[in-house]
PDB file of C-alpha atoms in Angstrom:
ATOM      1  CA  UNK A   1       0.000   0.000   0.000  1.00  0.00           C
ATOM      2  CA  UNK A   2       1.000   3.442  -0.778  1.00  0.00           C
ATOM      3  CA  UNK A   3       0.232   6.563   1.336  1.00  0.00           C
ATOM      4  CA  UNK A   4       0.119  10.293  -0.275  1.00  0.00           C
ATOM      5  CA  UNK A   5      -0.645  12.605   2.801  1.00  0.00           C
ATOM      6  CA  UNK A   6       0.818  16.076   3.783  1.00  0.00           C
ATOM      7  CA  UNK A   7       0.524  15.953   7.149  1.00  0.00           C
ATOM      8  CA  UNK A   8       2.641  16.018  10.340  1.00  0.00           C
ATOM      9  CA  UNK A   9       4.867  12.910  11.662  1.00  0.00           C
ATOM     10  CA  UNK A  10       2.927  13.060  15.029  1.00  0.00           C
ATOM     11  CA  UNK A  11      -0.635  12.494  12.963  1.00  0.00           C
ATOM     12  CA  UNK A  12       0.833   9.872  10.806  1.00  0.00           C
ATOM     13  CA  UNK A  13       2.238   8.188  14.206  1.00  0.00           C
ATOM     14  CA  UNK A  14      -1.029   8.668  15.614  1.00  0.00           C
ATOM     15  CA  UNK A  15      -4.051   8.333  13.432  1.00  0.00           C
ATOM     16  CA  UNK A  16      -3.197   6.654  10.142  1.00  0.00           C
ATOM     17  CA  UNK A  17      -0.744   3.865  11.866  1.00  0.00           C
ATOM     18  CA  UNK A  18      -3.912   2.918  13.620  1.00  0.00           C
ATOM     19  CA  UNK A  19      -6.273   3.367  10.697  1.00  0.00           C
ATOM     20  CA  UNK A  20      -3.305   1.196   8.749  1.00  0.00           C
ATOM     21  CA  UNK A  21      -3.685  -1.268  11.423  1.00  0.00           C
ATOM     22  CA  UNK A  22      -7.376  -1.485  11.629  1.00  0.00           C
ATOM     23  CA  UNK A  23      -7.571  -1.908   7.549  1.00  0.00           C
ATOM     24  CA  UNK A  24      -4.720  -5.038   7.512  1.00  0.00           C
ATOM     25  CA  UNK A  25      -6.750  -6.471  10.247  1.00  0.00           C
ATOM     26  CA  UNK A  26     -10.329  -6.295   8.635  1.00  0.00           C
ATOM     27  CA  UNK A  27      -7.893  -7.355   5.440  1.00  0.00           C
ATOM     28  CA  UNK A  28      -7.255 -10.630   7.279  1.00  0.00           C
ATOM     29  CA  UNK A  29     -10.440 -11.274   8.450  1.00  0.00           C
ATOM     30  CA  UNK A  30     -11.636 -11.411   5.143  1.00  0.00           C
ATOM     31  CA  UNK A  31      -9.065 -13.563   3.514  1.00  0.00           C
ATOM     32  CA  UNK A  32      -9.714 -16.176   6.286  1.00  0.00           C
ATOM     33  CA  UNK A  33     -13.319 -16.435   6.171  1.00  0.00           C
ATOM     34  CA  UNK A  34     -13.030 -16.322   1.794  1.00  0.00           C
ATOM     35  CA  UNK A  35     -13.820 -19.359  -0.224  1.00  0.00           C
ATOM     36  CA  UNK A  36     -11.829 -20.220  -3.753  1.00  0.00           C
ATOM     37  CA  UNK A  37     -14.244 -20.142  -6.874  1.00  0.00           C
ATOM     38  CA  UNK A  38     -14.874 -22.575  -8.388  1.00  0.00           C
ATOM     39  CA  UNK A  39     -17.241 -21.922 -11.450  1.00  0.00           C
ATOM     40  CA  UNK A  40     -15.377 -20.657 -14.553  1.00  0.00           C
ATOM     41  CA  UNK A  41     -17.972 -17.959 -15.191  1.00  0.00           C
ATOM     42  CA  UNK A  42     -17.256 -16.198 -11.663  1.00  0.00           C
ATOM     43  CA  UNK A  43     -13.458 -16.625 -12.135  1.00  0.00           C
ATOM     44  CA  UNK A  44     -13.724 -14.711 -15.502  1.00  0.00           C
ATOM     45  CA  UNK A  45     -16.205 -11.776 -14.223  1.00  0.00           C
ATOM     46  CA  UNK A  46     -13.328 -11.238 -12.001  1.00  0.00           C
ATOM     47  CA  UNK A  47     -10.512 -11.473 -13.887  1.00  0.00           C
ATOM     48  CA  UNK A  48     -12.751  -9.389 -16.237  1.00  0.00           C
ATOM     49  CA  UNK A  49     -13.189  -6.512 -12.804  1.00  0.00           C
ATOM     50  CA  UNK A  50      -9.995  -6.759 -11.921  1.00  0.00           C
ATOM     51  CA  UNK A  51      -8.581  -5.596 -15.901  1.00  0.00           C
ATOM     52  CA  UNK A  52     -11.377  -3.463 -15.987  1.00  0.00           C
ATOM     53  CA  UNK A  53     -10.240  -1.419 -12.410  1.00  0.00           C
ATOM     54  CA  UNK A  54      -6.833  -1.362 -13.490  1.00  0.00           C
ATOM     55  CA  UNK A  55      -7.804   0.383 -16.741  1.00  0.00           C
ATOM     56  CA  UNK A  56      -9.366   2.909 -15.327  1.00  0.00           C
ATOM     57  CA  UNK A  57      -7.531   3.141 -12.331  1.00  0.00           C
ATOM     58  CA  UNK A  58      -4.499   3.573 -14.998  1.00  0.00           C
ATOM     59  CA  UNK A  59      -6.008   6.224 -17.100  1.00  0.00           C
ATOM     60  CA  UNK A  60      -7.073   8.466 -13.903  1.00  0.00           C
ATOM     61  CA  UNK A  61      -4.464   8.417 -11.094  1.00  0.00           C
ATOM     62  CA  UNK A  62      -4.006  11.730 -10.224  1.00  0.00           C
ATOM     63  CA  UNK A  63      -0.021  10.929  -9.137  1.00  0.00           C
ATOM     64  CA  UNK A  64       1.015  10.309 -12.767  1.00  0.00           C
ATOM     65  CA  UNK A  65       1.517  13.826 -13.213  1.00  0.00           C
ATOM     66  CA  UNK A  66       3.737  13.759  -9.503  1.00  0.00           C
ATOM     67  CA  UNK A  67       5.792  10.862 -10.295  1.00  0.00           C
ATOM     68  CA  UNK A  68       6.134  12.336 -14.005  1.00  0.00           C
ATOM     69  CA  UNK A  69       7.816  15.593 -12.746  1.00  0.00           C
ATOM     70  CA  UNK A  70       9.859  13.804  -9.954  1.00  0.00           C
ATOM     71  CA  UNK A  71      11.073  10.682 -12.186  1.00  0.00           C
ATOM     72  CA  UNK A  72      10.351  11.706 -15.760  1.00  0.00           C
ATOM     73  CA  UNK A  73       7.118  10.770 -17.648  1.00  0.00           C
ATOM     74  CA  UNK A  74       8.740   7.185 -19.078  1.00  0.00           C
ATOM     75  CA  UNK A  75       9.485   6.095 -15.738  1.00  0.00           C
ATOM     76  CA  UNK A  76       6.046   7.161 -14.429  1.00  0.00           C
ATOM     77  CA  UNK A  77       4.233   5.248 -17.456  1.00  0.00           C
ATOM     78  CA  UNK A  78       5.917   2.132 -16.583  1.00  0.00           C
ATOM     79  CA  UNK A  79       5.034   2.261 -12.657  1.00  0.00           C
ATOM     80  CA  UNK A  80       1.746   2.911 -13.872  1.00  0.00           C
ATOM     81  CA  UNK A  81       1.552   0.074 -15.903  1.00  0.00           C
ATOM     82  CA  UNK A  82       4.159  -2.483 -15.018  1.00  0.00           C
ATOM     83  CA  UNK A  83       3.413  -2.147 -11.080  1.00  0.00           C
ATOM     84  CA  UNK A  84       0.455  -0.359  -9.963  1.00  0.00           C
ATOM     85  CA  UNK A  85      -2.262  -1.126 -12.503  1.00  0.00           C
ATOM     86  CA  UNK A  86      -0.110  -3.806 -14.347  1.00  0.00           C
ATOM     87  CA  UNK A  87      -3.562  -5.620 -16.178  1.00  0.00           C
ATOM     88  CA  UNK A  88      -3.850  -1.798 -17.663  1.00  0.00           C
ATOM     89  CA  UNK A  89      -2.901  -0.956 -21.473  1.00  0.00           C
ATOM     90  CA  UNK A  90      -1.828   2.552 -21.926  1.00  0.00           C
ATOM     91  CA  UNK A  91      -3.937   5.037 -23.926  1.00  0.00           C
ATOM     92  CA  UNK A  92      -1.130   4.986 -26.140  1.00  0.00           C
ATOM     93  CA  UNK A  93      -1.706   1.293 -27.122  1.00  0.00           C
ATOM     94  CA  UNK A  94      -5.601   1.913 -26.744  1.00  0.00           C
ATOM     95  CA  UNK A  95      -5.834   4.378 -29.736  1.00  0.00           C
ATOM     96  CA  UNK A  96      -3.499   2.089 -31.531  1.00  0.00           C
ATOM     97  CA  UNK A  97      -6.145  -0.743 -31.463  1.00  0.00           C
TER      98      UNK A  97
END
């Protein structure tokens, strides 16, 4: 998980370490109480969600423009695409197609 805050060391040691804590907790909770699929229709819808999210997730983040100006835009393309949303084609390739 990745954090973008501008905020003070004391609030960060305070509030979102606990919030942080809470979340991987709930996190898991779920992932010991969740069943595999099994049906190849349900596997695909999610596959399907989980392209779908990274696509737009992809063409929206608002720190592409931060990690452009700190990195250079090729670098922030590929940690768009090869790490973040890594099921995501960029718009580049989309108008291509």
């Amino acid at each position: 998980m990745i954090l973008f805050a501008k905020t003070d060391a004391e609030t960060v040691k305070t509030r979102v370490f606990e919030a942080f804590k809470d979340y991987l907790n709930l996190y898991w909770q779920m992932l010991a109480q969740a069943k595999p699929l099994s049906d190849q229709s349900d596997i695909q819808r999610v596959i399907k969600a989980q392209k779908d999210y990274d696509q737009y997730s992809a063409d929206r983040d608002p720190a592409s423009g931060l990690f452009g100006s700190y990195f250079g835009h090729q670098w922030s393309e590929r940690f768009l695409h090869e790490f973040l949303f890594e099921d995501a084609v960029p718009l580049v390739a989309n108008a291509a197609k």
